[in-house]
Structures are given as C-alpha cells and as structure tokens.
Coordinates of C-alpha atoms (C1' of nucleotides) in Angstrom, one line a residue:
Chain A
M384 CA -14.4 -39.9 -22.7
T385 CA -14.2 -37.2 -20.9
R386 CA -16.0 -33.9 -21.9
T387 CA -13.5 -31.8 -20.1
T388 CA -9.6 -33.1 -20.1
R389 CA -7.5 -32.5 -16.5
A390 CA -5.8 -29.5 -17.9
E391 CA -8.9 -27.9 -19.3
R392 CA -10.3 -27.8 -15.9
Q393 CA -8.1 -26.1 -14.3
A394 CA -7.2 -23.8 -16.8
Q395 CA -11.2 -23.1 -16.2
T396 CA -10.2 -23.0 -12.8
R397 CA -7.0 -20.9 -13.2
E398 CA -9.6 -18.6 -15.1
S399 CA -12.1 -18.1 -12.4
L400 CA -9.9 -17.5 -9.8
I401 CA -8.0 -14.8 -11.9
E402 CA -11.4 -13.6 -12.8
V403 CA -12.9 -13.1 -9.6
A404 CA -9.7 -12.4 -7.5
R405 CA -9.6 -8.8 -10.0
D406 CA -13.1 -8.2 -8.8
L407 CA -11.6 -8.4 -5.9
F408 CA -8.7 -7.0 -5.7
L409 CA -10.1 -3.7 -7.8
S410 CA -12.6 -3.4 -5.3
D411 CA -11.2 -3.6 -1.9
G412 CA -7.9 -3.7 -2.3
Y413 CA -4.6 -6.2 -2.1
A414 CA -4.2 -6.3 1.8
A415 CA -8.5 -6.4 2.3
T416 CA -8.6 -9.7 0.0
S417 CA -8.1 -12.4 1.4
L418 CA -7.5 -15.9 -0.3
E419 CA -10.0 -17.3 1.3
K420 CA -12.5 -14.9 0.1
V421 CA -11.3 -15.0 -3.4
A422 CA -11.3 -19.3 -3.3
V423 CA -15.3 -19.0 -1.9
A424 CA -16.0 -15.9 -4.2
A425 CA -14.8 -18.4 -7.3
G426 CA -16.7 -21.9 -5.3
F427 CA -13.5 -23.5 -4.7
S428 CA -11.7 -24.0 -1.4
K429 CA -8.1 -22.2 -0.5
G430 CA -6.5 -25.0 -2.0
A431 CA -7.1 -24.4 -5.6
V432 CA -4.9 -20.7 -5.4
Y433 CA -2.2 -22.6 -4.3
S434 CA -2.5 -25.7 -6.6
N435 CA -2.6 -22.8 -9.7
F436 CA -0.5 -19.8 -8.0
S437 CA 2.3 -19.7 -6.0
G438 CA 0.5 -17.6 -3.5
K439 CA -0.8 -14.1 -3.5
E440 CA 1.2 -12.4 -5.4
E441 CA 1.8 -14.8 -8.5
L442 CA -2.1 -14.2 -8.2
C443 CA -2.0 -10.2 -8.6
M444 CA 0.5 -10.6 -11.4
A445 CA -2.2 -12.3 -13.0
V446 CA -4.3 -10.3 -12.7
L447 CA -2.5 -7.0 -13.3
D448 CA -1.4 -8.8 -16.6
T449 CA -5.1 -8.9 -17.7
I450 CA -5.3 -5.2 -16.4
H451 CA -1.9 -4.4 -18.2
E452 CA -3.0 -5.7 -21.1
E453 CA -6.2 -3.9 -21.7
Q454 CA -4.8 -0.3 -20.7
V455 CA -2.4 -1.0 -23.4
Q456 CA -5.0 -1.5 -26.2
G457 CA -6.9 1.2 -24.8
I458 CA -4.2 3.5 -25.2
V459 CA -3.3 2.2 -28.7
E460 CA -6.5 2.8 -29.9
A461 CA -7.2 6.2 -28.6
F462 CA -3.7 7.5 -30.2
T463 CA -4.4 5.5 -33.8
V464 CA -7.6 7.0 -34.1
D465 CA -8.1 8.6 -37.3
A466 CA -7.6 12.4 -36.4
D467 CA -4.9 14.9 -36.7
L468 CA -2.8 15.6 -33.4
D469 CA -5.3 17.3 -31.6
G470 CA -8.0 14.9 -32.0
R471 CA -5.6 12.0 -30.9
I472 CA -4.9 14.0 -28.1
D473 CA -8.9 14.4 -27.1
A474 CA -8.8 10.9 -27.9
F475 CA -6.5 10.1 -25.4
A476 CA -7.6 12.7 -22.7
A477 CA -11.0 11.1 -23.1
W478 CA -9.6 7.9 -23.0
A479 CA -7.5 8.8 -19.3
R480 CA -10.1 10.2 -18.0
E481 CA -13.0 8.3 -17.5
K482 CA -9.9 5.6 -16.4
L483 CA -8.7 8.2 -13.7
G484 CA -12.7 8.9 -12.6
H485 CA -12.8 5.6 -11.5
P486 CA -9.1 4.8 -10.4
R487 CA -9.2 1.6 -8.7
W488 CA -6.7 0.4 -10.9
T489 CA -3.7 3.0 -10.2
A490 CA -5.0 2.2 -6.1
L491 CA -4.3 -1.0 -7.0
E492 CA -0.9 -0.8 -8.7
V493 CA 0.6 1.2 -6.3
E494 CA -0.3 -1.1 -3.5
F495 CA 1.3 -3.8 -4.6
A496 CA 4.0 -1.7 -5.9
A497 CA 4.7 -1.5 -1.7
V498 CA 5.1 -5.2 -1.5
A499 CA 7.6 -5.3 -4.8
R500 CA 9.9 -3.9 -1.2
Q501 CA 9.6 -7.0 0.7
S502 CA 9.5 -9.2 -2.4
P503 CA 12.5 -9.9 -5.1
W504 CA 10.5 -11.3 -7.4
V505 CA 7.8 -9.0 -7.6
A506 CA 9.9 -6.2 -7.7
T507 CA 11.7 -7.7 -10.7
E508 CA 8.4 -8.4 -13.0
L509 CA 6.7 -5.4 -12.0
V510 CA 9.6 -3.1 -13.2
K511 CA 9.8 -5.6 -16.4
R512 CA 5.8 -4.3 -17.3
H513 CA 6.2 -0.7 -16.3
R514 CA 9.3 -0.3 -18.5
M515 CA 7.2 -2.4 -21.3
L516 CA 4.4 0.5 -21.0
V517 CA 7.1 3.2 -20.6
S518 CA 8.4 2.2 -24.1
S519 CA 5.1 0.6 -25.5
S520 CA 3.6 4.5 -25.3
A521 CA 6.8 6.0 -26.1
D522 CA 6.6 4.7 -29.7
L523 CA 3.9 5.8 -29.6
I524 CA 4.0 8.7 -28.8
R525 CA 7.9 9.0 -31.9
R526 CA 4.8 7.6 -34.5
V527 CA 2.2 10.0 -33.6
V528 CA 5.6 13.0 -33.5
A529 CA 6.4 11.5 -36.2
D530 CA 3.0 11.8 -38.3
E531 CA 2.4 14.9 -37.3
G532 CA 6.0 16.8 -37.6
I533 CA 6.1 18.3 -34.2
E534 CA 9.0 18.7 -31.8
L535 CA 8.9 17.5 -28.1
T536 CA 9.4 19.6 -25.0
L537 CA 10.6 16.2 -23.4
D538 CA 12.0 12.9 -25.7
A539 CA 9.5 10.6 -26.0
Q540 CA 11.1 8.0 -23.4
K541 CA 11.0 10.9 -20.6
G542 CA 7.3 12.0 -21.9
A543 CA 5.8 8.7 -21.7
T544 CA 7.6 8.8 -17.9
A545 CA 6.1 11.8 -17.3
L546 CA 2.4 10.7 -18.1
L547 CA 2.8 6.8 -16.7
S548 CA 4.0 9.1 -13.4
L549 CA 1.5 11.3 -13.4
G550 CA -1.5 9.3 -14.3
I551 CA -0.5 6.7 -11.5
G552 CA -0.2 9.4 -8.6
L553 CA -3.2 11.2 -10.0
G554 CA -5.6 8.0 -9.8
A555 CA -3.1 7.2 -6.1
M556 CA -4.7 10.3 -4.9
R557 CA -7.9 10.4 -6.7
S558 CA -8.9 7.3 -4.9
L559 CA -8.8 9.0 -2.3
D560 CA -10.4 12.4 -3.1
N561 CA -13.0 12.7 -5.0
Q562 CA -13.1 16.1 -6.0
L563 CA -9.9 16.1 -7.4
D564 CA -9.7 17.7 -10.6
V565 CA -8.6 14.6 -13.5
D566 CA -8.5 17.1 -16.2
V567 CA -5.0 18.3 -14.9
F568 CA -3.9 15.1 -16.6
A569 CA -5.1 15.8 -20.2
D570 CA -3.9 19.9 -19.5
T571 CA -0.2 18.6 -18.4
M572 CA 0.1 16.5 -21.5
R573 CA -1.1 19.0 -24.1
A574 CA 1.8 21.0 -22.4
L575 CA 3.5 18.5 -22.6
L576 CA 2.6 16.7 -26.1
R577 CA 1.6 19.8 -28.4
G578 CA 5.3 21.0 -28.0
S579 CA 6.2 24.0 -30.1
R580 CA 5.4 22.6 -33.9
V581 CA 7.8 22.5 -36.4
D582 CA 5.3 22.7 -39.7
Chain B
M753 CA 8.8 16.1 44.4
T754 CA 9.4 14.2 40.9
R755 CA 11.5 15.2 38.2
T756 CA 9.1 14.5 35.5
T757 CA 5.7 14.9 35.3
R758 CA 3.4 11.9 34.3
A759 CA 2.1 13.9 31.0
E760 CA 6.1 14.4 30.3
R761 CA 7.2 11.1 30.2
Q762 CA 4.1 9.9 28.5
A763 CA 5.2 12.6 25.6
Q764 CA 8.7 11.2 26.0
T765 CA 7.0 8.1 25.1
R766 CA 4.7 9.2 22.2
E767 CA 8.1 10.7 20.6
S768 CA 10.2 8.0 20.9
L769 CA 7.5 5.3 19.6
I770 CA 7.1 8.3 16.3
E771 CA 10.6 8.3 16.0
V772 CA 11.2 4.8 15.4
A773 CA 8.2 4.1 13.8
R774 CA 9.0 6.8 11.4
D775 CA 12.4 5.2 10.9
L776 CA 11.0 1.3 10.2
F777 CA 8.0 2.6 8.3
L778 CA 10.3 4.5 6.0
S779 CA 12.3 1.6 5.1
D780 CA 10.5 -1.4 5.2
G781 CA 6.9 0.0 4.7
Y782 CA 3.5 0.4 6.0
A783 CA 2.7 -3.3 6.0
A784 CA 6.3 -5.0 7.1
T785 CA 6.5 -3.0 9.9
S786 CA 4.4 -4.3 12.9
L787 CA 3.6 -2.7 16.2
E788 CA 5.8 -5.0 18.4
K789 CA 8.6 -4.7 16.1
V790 CA 8.5 -0.5 16.9
A791 CA 7.1 -1.0 20.2
V792 CA 10.7 -3.0 21.0
A793 CA 13.1 -0.6 19.0
A794 CA 12.0 1.8 21.2
G795 CA 12.4 0.1 25.0
F796 CA 9.1 -0.6 24.8
S797 CA 6.1 -2.9 24.5
K798 CA 3.2 -2.8 22.5
G799 CA 1.0 -1.6 25.3
A800 CA 3.1 1.3 25.2
V801 CA 1.5 2.0 21.4
Y802 CA -1.6 1.3 22.2
S803 CA -1.8 3.8 25.0
N804 CA -0.4 6.4 23.1
F805 CA -2.4 6.2 19.3
S806 CA -5.7 4.4 18.6
G807 CA -3.9 1.9 16.6
K808 CA -0.9 1.6 13.6
E809 CA -3.1 4.0 11.5
E810 CA -2.9 6.6 13.7
L811 CA 0.2 5.8 14.8
C812 CA 1.5 6.0 10.2
M813 CA -0.9 9.3 10.7
A814 CA 1.7 10.6 13.2
V815 CA 4.5 9.9 11.2
L816 CA 3.7 11.0 8.2
D817 CA 2.5 14.5 10.0
T818 CA 5.9 15.0 10.9
I819 CA 7.2 14.2 7.6
H820 CA 5.0 16.3 6.1
E821 CA 6.1 18.9 7.8
E822 CA 9.6 18.7 6.6
Q823 CA 8.4 18.4 3.2
V824 CA 6.5 21.9 3.3
Q825 CA 9.5 23.1 4.8
G826 CA 11.5 22.2 1.7
I827 CA 9.2 23.2 -1.0
V828 CA 9.4 26.8 0.4
E829 CA 13.1 27.2 1.2
A830 CA 13.8 25.6 -2.2
F831 CA 11.0 28.8 -3.7
T832 CA 11.8 31.4 -1.8
V833 CA 15.8 31.0 -2.7
D834 CA 16.4 35.0 -3.7
A835 CA 17.0 34.4 -7.4
D836 CA 15.3 34.4 -10.2
L837 CA 13.2 32.1 -11.7
D838 CA 15.2 30.0 -13.4
G839 CA 17.6 29.8 -9.8
R840 CA 14.0 28.9 -8.4
I841 CA 13.5 26.7 -10.3
D842 CA 17.1 25.0 -10.2
A843 CA 16.1 25.0 -6.9
F844 CA 13.6 23.2 -5.9
A845 CA 14.2 20.9 -9.4
A846 CA 17.4 19.6 -7.5
W847 CA 15.6 19.6 -4.1
A848 CA 13.0 16.7 -5.8
R849 CA 15.6 15.5 -7.1
E850 CA 17.1 15.0 -3.6
K851 CA 14.1 13.2 -2.7
L852 CA 13.0 10.9 -5.7
G853 CA 16.7 9.8 -5.6
H854 CA 15.9 7.8 -2.1
P855 CA 12.0 7.7 -2.9
R856 CA 11.1 6.1 1.0
W857 CA 8.6 8.6 1.6
T858 CA 6.5 8.4 -1.6
A859 CA 6.9 4.7 -1.5
L860 CA 5.2 5.2 2.5
E861 CA 2.1 7.8 1.6
V862 CA 0.8 6.2 -1.2
E863 CA 1.3 2.1 0.7
F864 CA -0.8 4.3 3.4
A865 CA -3.4 5.5 1.2
A866 CA -4.1 2.7 0.0
V867 CA -5.3 1.5 4.1
A868 CA -7.3 4.7 3.2
R869 CA -9.4 2.6 1.4
Q870 CA -10.3 0.2 4.4
S871 CA -10.7 3.1 6.9
P872 CA -13.1 6.1 6.5
W873 CA -10.5 8.1 9.3
V874 CA -7.5 7.5 7.2
A875 CA -9.1 8.5 4.3
T876 CA -10.5 11.8 5.2
E877 CA -7.6 13.0 7.4
L878 CA -5.0 12.0 4.5
V879 CA -7.2 14.5 1.8
K880 CA -6.9 17.2 4.4
R881 CA -3.2 16.3 4.4
H882 CA -3.1 16.5 0.7
R883 CA -5.4 19.3 0.0
M884 CA -3.1 21.5 2.7
L885 CA -0.3 20.5 0.4
V886 CA -1.6 21.6 -3.0
S887 CA -2.9 24.6 -1.4
S888 CA 0.0 25.9 0.1
S889 CA 2.1 25.2 -3.2
A890 CA -0.9 26.3 -5.3
D891 CA 0.1 30.0 -3.0
L892 CA 4.2 29.2 -3.3
I893 CA 3.7 29.1 -7.4
R894 CA 1.0 31.9 -7.6
R895 CA 3.5 34.4 -5.8
V896 CA 6.7 33.2 -7.8
V897 CA 4.4 34.2 -11.0
A898 CA 3.4 37.5 -9.6
D899 CA 7.1 38.3 -8.8
E900 CA 8.4 37.4 -12.6
G901 CA 5.4 38.9 -14.1
I902 CA 4.9 35.3 -16.1
E903 CA 1.9 33.2 -17.4
L904 CA 1.2 29.8 -16.9
T905 CA 0.1 26.9 -19.1
L906 CA -1.8 26.0 -16.3
D907 CA -3.5 27.4 -13.8
A908 CA -1.7 27.6 -10.1
Q909 CA -3.8 24.8 -8.4
K910 CA -3.7 22.2 -10.8
G911 CA 0.2 23.0 -11.8
A912 CA 0.1 22.3 -8.2
T913 CA -1.7 19.1 -8.6
A914 CA 0.1 17.8 -11.4
L915 CA 3.2 18.2 -9.6
L916 CA 2.3 16.6 -6.0
S917 CA 1.0 13.8 -8.3
L918 CA 3.5 13.8 -10.5
G919 CA 6.4 13.5 -7.8
I920 CA 4.5 11.0 -5.9
G921 CA 3.7 8.9 -9.2
L922 CA 7.3 9.5 -10.1
G923 CA 8.6 8.1 -6.1
A924 CA 6.7 5.1 -6.7
M925 CA 7.8 4.4 -9.8
R926 CA 11.6 4.9 -8.8
S927 CA 11.0 3.0 -5.3
L928 CA 10.8 0.2 -7.4
D929 CA 13.0 0.5 -10.4
N930 CA 15.9 2.7 -9.4
Q931 CA 17.1 3.3 -12.9
L932 CA 14.2 5.5 -13.7
D933 CA 15.3 8.7 -14.5
V934 CA 14.4 11.6 -11.8
D935 CA 15.1 14.0 -13.9
V936 CA 11.9 13.9 -15.7
F937 CA 10.2 15.8 -13.1
A938 CA 12.1 18.5 -13.0
D939 CA 11.8 18.7 -17.2
T940 CA 8.1 18.3 -16.8
M941 CA 8.2 21.0 -14.2
R942 CA 9.9 23.2 -16.2
A943 CA 7.6 22.8 -19.1
L944 CA 4.7 23.0 -17.0
L945 CA 5.9 26.8 -14.6
R946 CA 7.9 28.4 -17.4
G947 CA 5.1 29.5 -19.4
S948 CA 5.2 31.8 -21.6
R949 CA 6.5 34.8 -20.2
V950 CA 4.9 38.0 -20.6
D951 CA 7.2 40.7 -19.4
Chain C
dT907 C1' -9.5 -53.5 -14.4
dA908 C1' -5.6 -52.4 -11.3
dT909 C1' -2.2 -48.7 -11.0
dT910 C1' -0.6 -44.0 -10.9
dC911 C1' -1.4 -39.3 -10.7
dC912 C1' -2.1 -34.7 -9.5
dA913 C1' -6.4 -30.7 -8.6
dG914 C1' -8.3 -29.3 -5.3
dA915 C1' -9.9 -30.0 -0.2
dT916 C1' -9.0 -30.3 5.1
dA917 C1' -5.8 -29.5 8.6
dC918 C1' -2.2 -27.5 10.8
dC919 C1' 1.2 -22.9 12.0
dG920 C1' 3.2 -18.7 12.6
dA921 C1' 3.1 -13.2 12.5
dT922 C1' 0.8 -9.6 13.7
dA923 C1' -3.6 -6.1 14.6
dG924 C1' -6.3 -5.1 18.8
dT925 C1' -8.7 -6.5 23.0
dA926 C1' -8.9 -7.5 28.0
dT927 C1' -7.0 -7.6 32.5
dC928 C1' -3.6 -6.5 35.2
dC929 C1' 0.3 -4.1 37.9
dG930 C1' 2.9 -0.7 40.0
dA931 C1' 4.3 3.8 40.4
dA932 C1' 2.8 8.5 40.7
dA933 C1' -1.1 12.0 41.9
dT934 C1' -4.5 13.4 45.2
dG935 C1' -7.4 14.0 49.2
dT936 C1' -6.8 13.8 54.1
Chain D
dA449 C1' 2.3 11.2 56.9
dC450 C1' -0.7 8.3 55.1
dA451 C1' -4.6 5.8 52.3
dT452 C1' -6.9 6.0 48.0
dT453 C1' -7.1 6.5 43.1
dT454 C1' -5.6 6.9 38.6
dC455 C1' -3.5 5.8 34.5
dG456 C1' 0.8 4.7 31.6
dG457 C1' 2.6 0.9 30.3
dA458 C1' 3.3 -4.5 30.3
dT459 C1' 1.1 -8.8 30.1
dA460 C1' -2.2 -12.6 28.2
dC461 C1' -5.4 -13.7 24.8
dT462 C1' -8.0 -13.8 20.4
dA463 C1' -9.3 -13.5 15.6
dT464 C1' -7.2 -13.3 11.3
dC465 C1' -4.5 -14.7 7.4
dG466 C1' -0.6 -16.2 4.5
dG467 C1' 1.7 -20.6 3.4
dT468 C1' 2.3 -25.5 4.4
dA469 C1' 1.6 -30.8 4.9
dT470 C1' -1.0 -33.8 4.1
dC471 C1' -5.3 -35.9 2.3
dT472 C1' -8.3 -37.6 -1.3
dG473 C1' -11.4 -39.2 -5.3
dG474 C1' -11.5 -39.3 -9.8
dA475 C1' -9.4 -39.0 -14.0
dA476 C1' -5.2 -40.4 -16.9
dT477 C1' -2.2 -44.5 -18.0
dA478 C1' -1.2 -49.1 -18.5

DNA sequence: TATTCCAGATACCGATAGTATCCGAAATGT
DNA sequence: ACATTTCGGATACTATCGGTATCTGGAATA
C-alpha cells in the first residue's frame, strides 16, 4: 500500500518545479534562468523538468498562469471594494502602485513575449491570456461605469487595453529605472476612467 | 599611397555591421540573432564583430542608438507641424499609428531591457536613453502647451512618461496580437493632452 | 511473485556568446 | 626602399544551455 500514488508524487514534483521556476524567472528573468538551475534548486534533475513540461516555454507559461490568476484576483478585489468611484479607483491605484513598485512580473511578461516571435505556440497562448485579461478588465470597467452612472472618454475595451498596456510598459521601464514615477499609472487611469460624470 | 586609411575601413566595417545587425535584431529579435549570422550577412567573420564591439550588448546598443535618433526626429517633426493643436495631435497620432502598426522596434526595446537585468552596463545606458526620450518629449509637450494655451491633466513629465510607456506596452502587445487596436494610443493621448482649454 | 510501465536520472548533441591566438597588410621609422 | 611594429579581422577553441535519447529502479498491475 502506497502512501502517495505515482500520479500524486508527479503532481507534487510539477508544483515544486513551478514554484521554484517562478522565483527564478521573476528574479533573474527568462533567459538567465536555466532549466538545470530550476531542477537542482527544486531537488531534481533536468530530466524531471522534461518529464513534466515539453520544455522551457511550457514551464514558463505554467508560471505565468499562476501569476495571471493572482493578478486577476487582485484587480477584481480592488474594483469590487465597497466604496464610491473614487474609493475604487484609489483601491486599484494602490494595488497597481504596489505591483509596479517591484515590477518583476511585467519584466518577465515582456521578455517572454519576445520568445513568442520565434514560437507560434507561445504566441497563440499568450494572445489568449492577454485577451482574457483585457476582456475581464473591460467587464469590470463596464460594471463600475453602470454602477456609478458615468461616461467614459474611451470605451471599456479600449480603456482596458490602454491600462494593461500602460501597466506593462511602465513596469518594463520601472524595472530598469527605479526612480521612475509610478504614480503616472494612477493619474492616467483617473484621466481615462473618470470621464465626464453624467449624473 | 592608400585610397582608404585603416581607420576609415574600420569605420565602414562598423557601419556595415550595425546596419545588418539592425535588420536582423528588428526582424528576429535579440536572442534569436546570433553574432555569427550578423557577421556573415555583412560579409565578415565573428572576429570583426568583436574587434568593433565589446560584445552583443554593445552592438545592440549601437543599433538602438540609430533607432532612437530616428524616433526623436519623427516625434519632433510630427509635433512641429504648422497646424493647430488638433492638427499636431493628428500628425503625431498618424506617426504613432504607423510605428505601432509594425512594432518591431518596441519588441526589440523591451527584449533588450530584459538583458539589462543581468548587465549593469546595459541598465545604466538604457536608463540614460529613456530619460533622454522622456525629457525631450516633455519639452515638446510644454512647448505645444505654451503655444496653444491649454492646461494638461498631467504635468508634462508625467504625460511624456505615460505616452512613452503606453507606446512601448502597446507595441509589445501588438507585436504578439496584430488584431490589437492601435488607435488606443491616439485616443489616450488625446484624453491626456487635450486637457481643459484655458483660452 | 513475475511482468509492465513510467517518472526521473544520465549521457549526449548542437548552437552560440565569448576568448585566445594568429596572420597579413597597412602604418611607421630609418 | 626596406625592416619593424601595429592592429583589424580570421580561425580555433571553450563553456553554457536547451533539447533528445537512453536507461533504471520502484511502483502499478496481473
């Protein structure tokens, strides 16, 4: 009688690898993180990586999935705070400020996007995820707009695209230049979101 | 008597390498472009690269310098068109639309920014260049604002940062997803720049 | 208890950034 | 004009890393 089945042990291995890979990808970047390092840091050999993932790309995609999940959760929480529009914007701005202050995520995101240029699989998968992020953000925006009875300067889809792009671009620049003023994000968001009140 | 001195010939070699490297970096990306490919495409051997540049990083920096020069020129031209505010915004929007439509530049820019995480030299050099881009854009914005007598929703520095970040972020996403709506840039710019007229 | 199966280990290959060394022609000095 | 030095670029080599092929020990199955 086995305490843990083979499938369970493999799932544990996979989780360990993702967890360790996440730390390394985020702190050192995609290119600078070798599969050997990931495997050893997790207490395995490179073979373990290849028996759980088709390669480096799929491993990184799995890591990004865990990150995206948390990002969506954070966005939703910020925007569903029980407050008026300004309160929600403030909550979201605070969340964004914290994320952009140490923007290891965006750096990984854009570095991995570069990989997509040579890999159709990565390209299609990333496009799926980005569209998902944009459309769920747009839904949130529409909900807030309906609640608050305001009119947007941009439609929700475009606004969501602008905010995601701005966040990614700002994060990428911020990861180079830590003196860069992160409040730009909140300010821009206010300019776009507040729009002209119709009440 | 020599038709061309040694220094002249080396300068020619350097220029050839930069030109070829620019094409390859832009079309294939930083990681996917090997120095061997660059050298051969330019009709030299890898040794020629290393005798003109300290390595891949410095070569790419030289390429980016040629690009940044053109970008600044394009921005200045668009914003100094002899027209009213809307005309200038339209000119800039058209320029941005064309650049973001085939955003090979932003893709290279963000991929190379990832390299900076492992290379202090690249980091400091890129920061210098980005700050230069931001501050010269901010100057332009201030000039336009003074000319037109308008008030900004963001101060010029923040506005320039927002626009550069948005452009980079949008370009990075657009290089993945060519269905992405590039007009978001112009719309956002209008929202930020037009501000409240004071005349 | 014997057989099968497979997660993970080991050994290997190809590509590529970078280094060490070399060569030949141009620059320099007598 | 000839000898010597200099150095841009070529050649040969190393180290690292992603990926593949193969192997193995123990768990699953009969």
